[in-house]
């Protein structure tokens, strides 16, 4: 029988080693796998390369890993927010490296990583500072940049509901980077509100098919357990 | 007499937002950038079907929520709580930018630090800043069928944001179609910047005086208190 | 008010001119827009370039346009079936040109067309007859081919349900090439079983967002009308 | 005495299908090609969770439907009516091949015209045919973590389908990991073709005699009526 559920988030991230590349979903606080991030902080792995769109928008986000000096490199589109102060300091002292990528190129590079496309040409960022030094080529009279796939050793994502096989559905705009990151990591770990029986989700409504999801952490059952222990 | 920028009373920001909202056509799919452009959504006439897109994977966003319970999974690109209209849909970030880059949006209304006379736009990084925040700006300027800039005409210091050449890092070259400021509506054409409309009580010469690029006065429909009264 | 519904399939395809590139959805008979194809046959446009995965699998498919001598070029992955005899004859006499593309590359080229990606590198078909003459490049020690985006002037697709805005949902494996082709044409025309009120579809279950769909033809209402006329 | 191919009684085709089904591991995501490989799906033990993928955008296909009402929107890559297991899902063709090419499938079981000693596979076009039918074969051979070929050992004319060099147009070079025929299970290794198992009552030399590429007899667990009885 297929079992992807882990007892808790600490177990689910326990094997993430130093120097891993970790894709972290979410757009601001929406769809942010905050328990998995906290567990990764407790795991303590260092030298991490983090791929995540917003850095610093919320306190429980990737900023916490930067503060904890676990991060070597950030790949993102929007590295500013109330909680990015340390990032700015670390960037200036060279403690953290930043690769700034336009949001659509970031999403597309991750998609390419998941889809077996090694590189692609996009018009975005041509003739800009972010295109400097990149290989370029003209298609349809328009300059394009060659952009390379991004893959992760791990993806930490957030979804609303899962089944035992690992199928996922999301709540509203919680989807954002989560489904695409799910496709692009060796090991995708999803933090979900609840795990339902296989067959309880409609085949038409599944957003991340089971093939992309390797580990599940259920928030509801832990809260349930917490209540029992506290009760 | 040509008055300086700080003495000019142009349109109010809500008036500009309303003007843009009126010019977005029924059935258009439109992305509104963070900041001033967000106001255009609030200014859309009731019942006018302009479908608003948000980078984080939403089509059909409704008015921002001012009161009541907020839903952290229903926010716009500025992470502000919003509502979803009937007919709205959710999709992933890769689909959202496929939509943008693939030319499916009829227009993007964006803010900017500078716009050049050729339609170059600089909107993601201040010069010498250690960090830029590019977000979706480069994709939107490159992919949208029309790029409208909604910005104040000058900085707080009175420096023109419309320039001959952008001094700030570019978001995209030759991307902007039209500029909306509190003083004028200006089209970027192959022949240069053309003022299409002026705010009431503002003279073309006054707008030119606070604009660091040559303007043309073609097709100006002049408003004045007299003609309006 | 947004209105995308056309009275019938003949009106919906009436403006398709000679020499158009037309993307046609479906996988065999599943998700095949057979009424739109029939209408395109009646429209009579010639010199068409047809992009469609299966040619000849079913009688009401693209084979009918080939028989009717409307087709100049076929781009597909699987050009064989009980109804492909004329295709084979026309190919041999040079009356029709065939571009054979691996199915995944075909789907990805169409996706690229819809997503503003002008070209991409894929390992599929490297070192094969289908890769001959194509530009190639090594990524990760593996040869890749440069493949170009495909776009259409029109896409003819089939879906299960639409709303007035053009949002679509599909039935089961009817999806196949339909959602991706919807993204890649100047004008996407969807043949749907029924059109429901805006808001009747869940925002989470919509597969083709309204932005991709320009014209709708409803089968149910026509059958209803047919019944009234016949009754 | 080395008997010719037509006199060899190897496994039956359902036996080979059962063998492959047994070797697919619990939890694997597997694509089954058109033709013989489809039989592997029917041979999966009840309750064993091997999740089957179909190119047209399905995960979790169940047994083919032999009776009752068919649904034209629920067919496999061979356009045969199938069923969907609880937990199954539908997706578009671009997603389906992103899954294949992206290396997400644990195995593909495919038919072939020829397989070479280096694992080259030819399966989409007969030599000098005016039309090939490539379908998803090239993507599957390039993208799947493991490629298993399920084919008859020789053609009807008795010509070996296992060869030193493929004479037919390639589907992909160096793609095949294991070959299942009615006579043997053969691994493609860096050191050449290695027979891992032989059908009962078939000698290694007999298999070699009807195989147009050198085989190695390493790790052969010999079956015979005697040892089985």
Short mmCIF file of C-alpha atoms in Angstrom, two decimals, chain D residues 1-226:
data_model
loop_
_atom_site.label_atom_id
_atom_site.label_comp_id
_atom_site.label_asym_id
_atom_site.label_seq_id
_atom_site.Cartn_x
_atom_site.Cartn_y
_atom_site.Cartn_z
CA UNK D 1 20.62 -30.21 -29.59
CA UNK D 2 19.87 -26.61 -30.37
CA UNK D 3 16.29 -26.31 -31.63
CA UNK D 4 15.26 -23.56 -34.04
CA UNK D 5 13.01 -20.68 -32.87
CA UNK D 6 9.77 -22.13 -34.18
CA UNK D 7 10.24 -25.27 -32.10
CA UNK D 8 10.85 -23.48 -28.82
CA UNK D 9 8.03 -23.44 -26.29
CA UNK D 10 8.70 -20.47 -24.10
CA UNK D 11 6.42 -18.67 -21.74
CA UNK D 12 2.96 -17.73 -22.97
CA UNK D 13 2.32 -14.07 -23.58
CA UNK D 14 0.07 -13.82 -20.47
CA UNK D 15 2.89 -15.45 -18.49
CA UNK D 16 5.32 -12.79 -19.63
CA UNK D 17 2.75 -10.11 -18.83
CA UNK D 18 2.35 -11.62 -15.36
CA UNK D 19 6.09 -11.72 -14.89
CA UNK D 20 6.41 -8.02 -15.76
CA UNK D 21 3.42 -7.17 -13.56
CA UNK D 22 5.09 -8.95 -10.68
CA UNK D 23 8.30 -7.00 -11.17
CA UNK D 24 6.65 -3.58 -11.20
CA UNK D 25 7.03 -2.30 -7.67
CA UNK D 26 4.30 -1.12 -5.33
CA UNK D 27 3.88 2.62 -5.66
CA UNK D 28 5.47 2.88 -9.09
CA UNK D 29 3.98 5.11 -11.77
CA UNK D 30 4.09 3.17 -15.02
CA UNK D 31 3.14 3.78 -18.63
CA UNK D 32 2.06 0.78 -20.69
CA UNK D 33 2.45 1.07 -24.45
CA UNK D 34 -0.06 0.01 -27.07
CA UNK D 35 -0.25 -3.71 -27.91
CA UNK D 36 1.39 -6.41 -25.77
CA UNK D 37 2.31 -4.05 -22.91
CA UNK D 38 -1.37 -3.32 -22.32
CA UNK D 39 -1.67 -6.91 -21.07
CA UNK D 40 0.55 -6.08 -18.11
CA UNK D 41 -2.23 -3.93 -16.71
CA UNK D 42 -4.63 -6.85 -16.76
CA UNK D 43 -2.02 -9.03 -15.03
CA UNK D 44 -1.46 -6.76 -12.04
CA UNK D 45 -2.33 -8.57 -8.81
CA UNK D 46 -5.49 -7.30 -7.12
CA UNK D 47 -4.60 -4.71 -4.52
CA UNK D 48 -1.07 -4.07 -5.75
CA UNK D 49 -0.82 -0.31 -6.09
CA UNK D 50 0.99 0.29 -9.35
CA UNK D 51 -0.41 3.49 -10.80
CA UNK D 52 -0.82 3.36 -14.56
CA UNK D 53 -0.32 6.42 -16.75
CA UNK D 54 -1.82 7.01 -20.15
CA UNK D 55 -0.40 9.57 -22.60
CA UNK D 56 -3.77 11.15 -23.25
CA UNK D 57 -3.77 12.55 -19.73
CA UNK D 58 -4.72 9.92 -17.17
CA UNK D 59 -3.13 8.55 -14.01
CA UNK D 60 -4.71 5.59 -12.24
CA UNK D 61 -6.25 3.67 -15.11
CA UNK D 62 -7.97 0.47 -14.07
CA UNK D 63 -8.74 -2.65 -16.06
CA UNK D 64 -9.99 -2.25 -19.60
CA UNK D 65 -13.72 -2.50 -19.89
CA UNK D 66 -14.76 -5.73 -21.49
CA UNK D 67 -18.49 -5.38 -21.14
CA UNK D 68 -21.19 -2.84 -20.49
CA UNK D 69 -21.46 0.76 -21.53
CA UNK D 70 -18.32 2.43 -22.82
CA UNK D 71 -17.39 6.07 -22.38
CA UNK D 72 -15.67 7.67 -25.34
CA UNK D 73 -14.00 10.12 -22.96
CA UNK D 74 -12.41 7.35 -20.91
CA UNK D 75 -9.99 5.62 -23.24
CA UNK D 76 -6.32 4.71 -23.06
CA UNK D 77 -3.55 5.66 -25.47
CA UNK D 78 -4.71 2.86 -27.77
CA UNK D 79 -8.21 4.40 -27.75
CA UNK D 80 -9.58 1.34 -25.94
CA UNK D 81 -12.25 1.87 -23.27
CA UNK D 82 -10.81 1.70 -19.76
CA UNK D 83 -11.84 2.38 -16.20
CA UNK D 84 -10.43 4.83 -13.67
CA UNK D 85 -9.38 3.76 -10.19
CA UNK D 86 -10.27 5.79 -7.10
CA UNK D 87 -7.37 8.24 -6.80
CA UNK D 88 -7.07 8.58 -10.54
CA UNK D 89 -6.76 11.99 -12.17
CA UNK D 90 -7.08 13.71 -15.53
CA UNK D 91 -4.79 16.33 -17.00
CA UNK D 92 -3.91 17.84 -20.35
CA UNK D 93 -1.58 16.39 -22.95
CA UNK D 94 1.07 19.01 -22.22
CA UNK D 95 0.99 18.08 -18.52
CA UNK D 96 1.00 14.40 -19.43
CA UNK D 97 4.18 14.73 -21.43
CA UNK D 98 5.76 17.10 -18.91
CA UNK D 99 5.29 14.16 -16.54
CA UNK D 100 6.86 11.73 -19.01
CA UNK D 101 9.75 13.88 -20.20
CA UNK D 102 10.40 15.24 -16.73
CA UNK D 103 11.37 11.81 -15.46
CA UNK D 104 8.39 11.27 -13.18
CA UNK D 105 7.41 7.83 -14.45
CA UNK D 106 9.19 4.94 -12.75
CA UNK D 107 8.88 2.74 -15.79
CA UNK D 108 7.49 2.45 -19.29
CA UNK D 109 6.68 -0.95 -20.75
CA UNK D 110 6.82 -0.65 -24.52
CA UNK D 111 6.67 -2.75 -27.62
CA UNK D 112 9.44 -2.63 -30.23
CA UNK D 113 10.42 -3.73 -33.71
CA UNK D 114 14.09 -4.03 -32.73
CA UNK D 115 16.29 -3.56 -29.68
CA UNK D 116 20.05 -3.36 -30.01
CA UNK D 117 22.69 -4.78 -27.69
CA UNK D 118 23.32 -1.24 -26.44
CA UNK D 119 19.66 -0.64 -25.68
CA UNK D 120 18.82 1.34 -28.80
CA UNK D 121 15.15 0.90 -29.59
CA UNK D 122 13.32 1.05 -32.92
CA UNK D 123 9.56 1.04 -32.55
CA UNK D 124 7.88 3.72 -34.62
CA UNK D 125 8.58 3.14 -38.28
CA UNK D 126 9.27 0.23 -40.57
CA UNK D 127 12.12 0.77 -43.01
CA UNK D 128 10.97 2.36 -46.25
CA UNK D 129 7.47 2.90 -44.87
CA UNK D 130 5.97 6.14 -46.13
CA UNK D 131 4.48 6.88 -42.74
CA UNK D 132 5.77 6.36 -39.22
CA UNK D 133 3.57 6.52 -36.15
CA UNK D 134 5.70 8.05 -33.49
CA UNK D 135 3.03 9.01 -30.96
CA UNK D 136 4.53 9.20 -27.48
CA UNK D 137 7.21 6.55 -28.00
CA UNK D 138 10.17 8.91 -28.25
CA UNK D 139 9.16 10.88 -25.17
CA UNK D 140 8.56 7.71 -23.16
CA UNK D 141 11.90 6.15 -24.05
CA UNK D 142 13.78 9.36 -23.31
CA UNK D 143 11.91 10.31 -20.15
CA UNK D 144 11.02 7.21 -18.15
CA UNK D 145 13.30 6.15 -15.31
CA UNK D 146 13.25 2.58 -16.64
CA UNK D 147 12.33 1.34 -20.08
CA UNK D 148 11.18 -2.26 -20.33
CA UNK D 149 10.50 -3.75 -23.74
CA UNK D 150 7.84 -6.46 -24.02
CA UNK D 151 7.98 -8.15 -27.42
CA UNK D 152 8.13 -11.47 -29.18
CA UNK D 153 11.71 -12.66 -29.43
CA UNK D 154 11.56 -12.94 -33.23
CA UNK D 155 9.30 -11.78 -36.03
CA UNK D 156 6.80 -14.13 -37.62
CA UNK D 157 9.46 -14.90 -40.17
CA UNK D 158 11.80 -15.98 -37.40
CA UNK D 159 14.10 -12.96 -37.65
CA UNK D 160 15.62 -11.87 -34.35
CA UNK D 161 14.26 -8.60 -32.97
CA UNK D 162 17.33 -8.32 -30.76
CA UNK D 163 20.19 -7.08 -32.91
CA UNK D 164 23.70 -5.68 -32.79
CA UNK D 165 22.63 -2.48 -34.51
CA UNK D 166 19.05 -1.43 -35.23
CA UNK D 167 18.40 -1.39 -38.96
CA UNK D 168 15.06 0.34 -38.45
CA UNK D 169 14.72 4.05 -37.63
CA UNK D 170 15.54 4.64 -33.96
CA UNK D 171 13.03 5.72 -31.36
CA UNK D 172 15.87 6.53 -28.97
CA UNK D 173 19.45 5.43 -28.49
CA UNK D 174 20.58 3.61 -25.33
CA UNK D 175 17.15 3.71 -23.75
CA UNK D 176 16.16 0.13 -22.92
CA UNK D 177 16.94 -1.36 -19.51
CA UNK D 178 15.34 -4.79 -19.81
CA UNK D 179 13.80 -6.95 -22.53
CA UNK D 180 11.02 -9.40 -21.81
CA UNK D 181 10.29 -12.00 -24.51
CA UNK D 182 8.61 -15.37 -24.44
CA UNK D 183 12.08 -16.97 -24.24
CA UNK D 184 14.05 -14.89 -21.78
CA UNK D 185 14.41 -11.86 -19.58
CA UNK D 186 17.46 -9.95 -20.78
CA UNK D 187 19.11 -6.95 -19.16
CA UNK D 188 20.89 -4.33 -21.19
CA UNK D 189 24.08 -3.59 -19.27
CA UNK D 190 27.18 -1.56 -19.95
CA UNK D 191 28.85 -4.90 -20.65
CA UNK D 192 26.22 -6.04 -23.14
CA UNK D 193 23.09 -8.16 -23.05
CA UNK D 194 22.81 -10.38 -20.00
CA UNK D 195 20.20 -13.14 -19.78
CA UNK D 196 18.68 -12.93 -16.31
CA UNK D 197 16.13 -15.65 -16.71
CA UNK D 198 15.18 -18.29 -19.21
CA UNK D 199 11.80 -19.75 -19.98
CA UNK D 200 11.36 -23.35 -18.77
CA UNK D 201 12.61 -25.96 -21.22
CA UNK D 202 14.63 -23.42 -23.18
CA UNK D 203 18.40 -23.63 -23.22
CA UNK D 204 20.64 -20.58 -23.22
CA UNK D 205 22.26 -21.80 -26.43
CA UNK D 206 18.87 -22.00 -28.11
CA UNK D 207 18.05 -18.43 -27.18
CA UNK D 208 21.47 -17.33 -28.35
CA UNK D 209 20.94 -19.15 -31.64
CA UNK D 210 17.84 -17.14 -32.44
CA UNK D 211 19.25 -13.84 -31.18
CA UNK D 212 21.27 -11.66 -33.57
CA UNK D 213 23.46 -10.19 -30.83
CA UNK D 214 25.79 -11.76 -28.29
CA UNK D 215 24.17 -12.78 -25.01
CA UNK D 216 25.83 -13.49 -21.70
CA UNK D 217 24.65 -16.25 -19.43
CA UNK D 218 25.38 -14.60 -16.11
CA UNK D 219 23.22 -15.22 -13.06
CA UNK D 220 20.92 -17.54 -14.92
CA UNK D 221 18.47 -19.24 -12.63
CA UNK D 222 17.68 -22.25 -14.80
CA UNK D 223 14.11 -23.48 -14.78
CA UNK D 224 13.33 -27.00 -15.81
CA UNK D 225 10.46 -29.35 -15.41
CA UNK D 226 12.56 -31.41 -13.04
#
